[in-house]
Coordinates of C-alpha atoms in Angstrom, one line a residue:
M19 CA 50.1 19.8 -26.0
R20 CA 47.8 18.1 -24.1
L21 CA 44.3 18.8 -26.2
V22 CA 46.5 18.6 -29.5
L23 CA 47.3 14.7 -28.9
S24 CA 44.1 14.1 -27.5
F25 CA 42.1 15.1 -30.3
S26 CA 44.6 13.4 -32.6
A27 CA 44.3 10.3 -31.3
G28 CA 40.9 10.1 -30.7
G29 CA 40.1 11.0 -34.1
L30 CA 42.4 8.6 -35.6
F31 CA 40.9 6.2 -33.2
G32 CA 37.2 6.7 -34.5
L33 CA 38.5 7.0 -38.2
G34 CA 39.9 3.4 -37.3
L35 CA 36.6 2.5 -36.2
F36 CA 34.3 3.6 -39.3
L37 CA 38.0 2.2 -41.7
S38 CA 37.9 -1.3 -40.1
G39 CA 33.8 -1.7 -40.5
M40 CA 33.1 -1.5 -35.8
T41 CA 30.4 1.0 -35.9
D42 CA 27.7 -1.4 -38.6
T43 CA 25.9 -2.9 -36.4
R44 CA 25.7 -5.4 -39.2
K45 CA 29.0 -6.2 -39.3
V46 CA 29.6 -6.9 -36.0
Q47 CA 27.0 -9.1 -35.2
G48 CA 28.6 -11.1 -38.3
W49 CA 31.8 -11.6 -36.3
L50 CA 29.8 -13.0 -33.6
D51 CA 27.6 -15.5 -35.1
I52 CA 29.9 -18.4 -35.4
F53 CA 27.1 -20.5 -36.4
G54 CA 25.2 -18.6 -38.7
N55 CA 26.3 -15.8 -41.1
W56 CA 30.0 -15.3 -40.1
D57 CA 32.1 -12.7 -41.4
P58 CA 35.5 -13.3 -40.0
T59 CA 36.8 -9.8 -41.6
L60 CA 36.2 -8.4 -38.3
A61 CA 39.5 -10.8 -36.2
F62 CA 42.3 -8.8 -38.7
V63 CA 40.8 -5.8 -36.6
M64 CA 41.1 -7.3 -33.4
G65 CA 45.0 -8.4 -34.4
G66 CA 45.5 -5.1 -35.9
A67 CA 44.5 -3.3 -32.4
I68 CA 45.7 -6.4 -29.6
I69 CA 49.2 -6.5 -31.3
P70 CA 50.2 -3.1 -31.2
M71 CA 48.9 -2.3 -27.4
A72 CA 50.8 -5.9 -26.9
I73 CA 54.5 -3.9 -28.6
A74 CA 52.9 -0.6 -26.7
W75 CA 53.1 -2.5 -23.0
Q76 CA 56.9 -3.9 -23.0
L77 CA 58.2 -0.8 -24.5
T78 CA 56.6 1.7 -22.1
S79 CA 58.5 -0.8 -18.9
G80 CA 60.4 2.2 -17.7
R81 CA 59.3 5.6 -19.2
R82 CA 57.1 8.1 -18.7
P83 CA 54.2 9.6 -21.2
L84 CA 55.0 12.8 -23.2
V85 CA 52.4 14.7 -22.5
G86 CA 52.8 13.6 -18.3
G87 CA 51.3 11.5 -15.7
S88 CA 52.3 8.1 -16.1
F89 CA 51.0 4.9 -17.9
P90 CA 48.2 2.5 -16.7
T91 CA 49.6 -0.3 -14.5
P92 CA 49.3 -4.2 -17.0
P93 CA 46.1 -5.3 -16.0
R94 CA 45.9 -8.4 -13.7
Q95 CA 46.6 -11.4 -14.7
E96 CA 43.8 -13.4 -12.3
L97 CA 40.5 -14.7 -13.2
D98 CA 37.7 -13.1 -10.6
R99 CA 33.9 -13.2 -10.2
R100 CA 33.7 -9.5 -11.6
L101 CA 36.3 -9.7 -14.9
V102 CA 33.6 -13.3 -16.0
I103 CA 29.7 -11.3 -14.9
G104 CA 32.2 -8.0 -16.3
S105 CA 32.6 -9.7 -19.9
V106 CA 29.5 -11.6 -20.1
L107 CA 27.2 -8.3 -20.5
F108 CA 29.7 -6.6 -21.7
G109 CA 29.7 -9.7 -24.3
M110 CA 25.7 -10.1 -24.2
G111 CA 25.6 -6.1 -25.3
W112 CA 27.9 -6.5 -27.9
G113 CA 25.9 -9.0 -29.8
L114 CA 22.6 -7.8 -28.6
A115 CA 23.4 -4.1 -30.2
G116 CA 26.5 -5.0 -32.3
L117 CA 27.5 -2.0 -30.9
C118 CA 30.6 -0.9 -27.5
P119 CA 31.6 1.7 -25.8
G120 CA 34.3 3.0 -28.9
P121 CA 32.1 2.0 -32.2
A122 CA 28.7 3.6 -30.1
M123 CA 30.0 7.1 -30.0
A124 CA 31.4 6.9 -33.3
S125 CA 28.2 6.0 -34.4
L126 CA 26.3 8.9 -33.2
S127 CA 27.5 10.7 -36.3
Y128 CA 25.4 8.9 -38.8
G129 CA 21.6 10.0 -36.2
G130 CA 18.7 8.1 -35.8
T131 CA 17.7 7.1 -32.6
G132 CA 19.7 3.4 -32.2
G133 CA 22.8 5.1 -31.3
I134 CA 21.4 7.9 -28.8
V135 CA 19.2 5.1 -27.2
F136 CA 22.7 2.6 -26.8
M137 CA 24.0 5.3 -25.1
I138 CA 21.3 6.2 -22.9
A139 CA 21.0 2.5 -22.3
M140 CA 25.2 2.4 -21.9
A141 CA 25.0 5.8 -19.2
A142 CA 22.3 4.1 -17.3
G143 CA 25.0 1.0 -16.9
M144 CA 27.5 2.7 -15.7
I145 CA 25.5 5.0 -12.9
A146 CA 24.4 1.9 -11.3
A147 CA 27.7 -0.5 -12.0
P148 CA 29.1 1.0 -8.5
P149 CA 26.9 0.8 -6.5
V150 CA 25.7 -3.2 -8.0
V151 CA 28.9 -4.2 -8.1
Q152 CA 29.2 -2.8 -3.8
R153 CA 25.7 -4.5 -2.7
L154 CA 27.8 -7.9 -4.7
D155 CA 30.3 -7.6 -3.6
H156 CA 28.8 -7.0 0.7
T157 CA 26.8 -10.3 -0.3
A158 CA 29.9 -12.2 -0.7
A159 CA 31.3 -11.1 2.1
K160 CA 28.8 -12.4 4.3
A161 CA 29.4 -15.7 2.5

């Protein structure tokens, strides 16, 4: 049952990314180009994701998922160095490539080398991040 729900949710997510234009790098870069040829249509996509998620966080309090386990804890409300650095790096990658992890995976079905190069670079970043964070934390603790 869990695999069926996971497959269905992933398929629905990928379809939503495709239909909304989130897998089109030019559309995403147009959304980010606020001083140029700005395309505000992705604001509706963002609102369509943020609003239901905010409601879901409120409704899950004290409940359990249908297929076992537990819901993740709500994110911390504090801004720290790790959050700011991670956000800046994510935004830089999103602006340069026009992709973030979900749309990048969905765009692999298009073929071509762009999505593959992005996925390799993303995997390399995910592998490199823990030792870099550990070193930064260790350096900050000494200071």
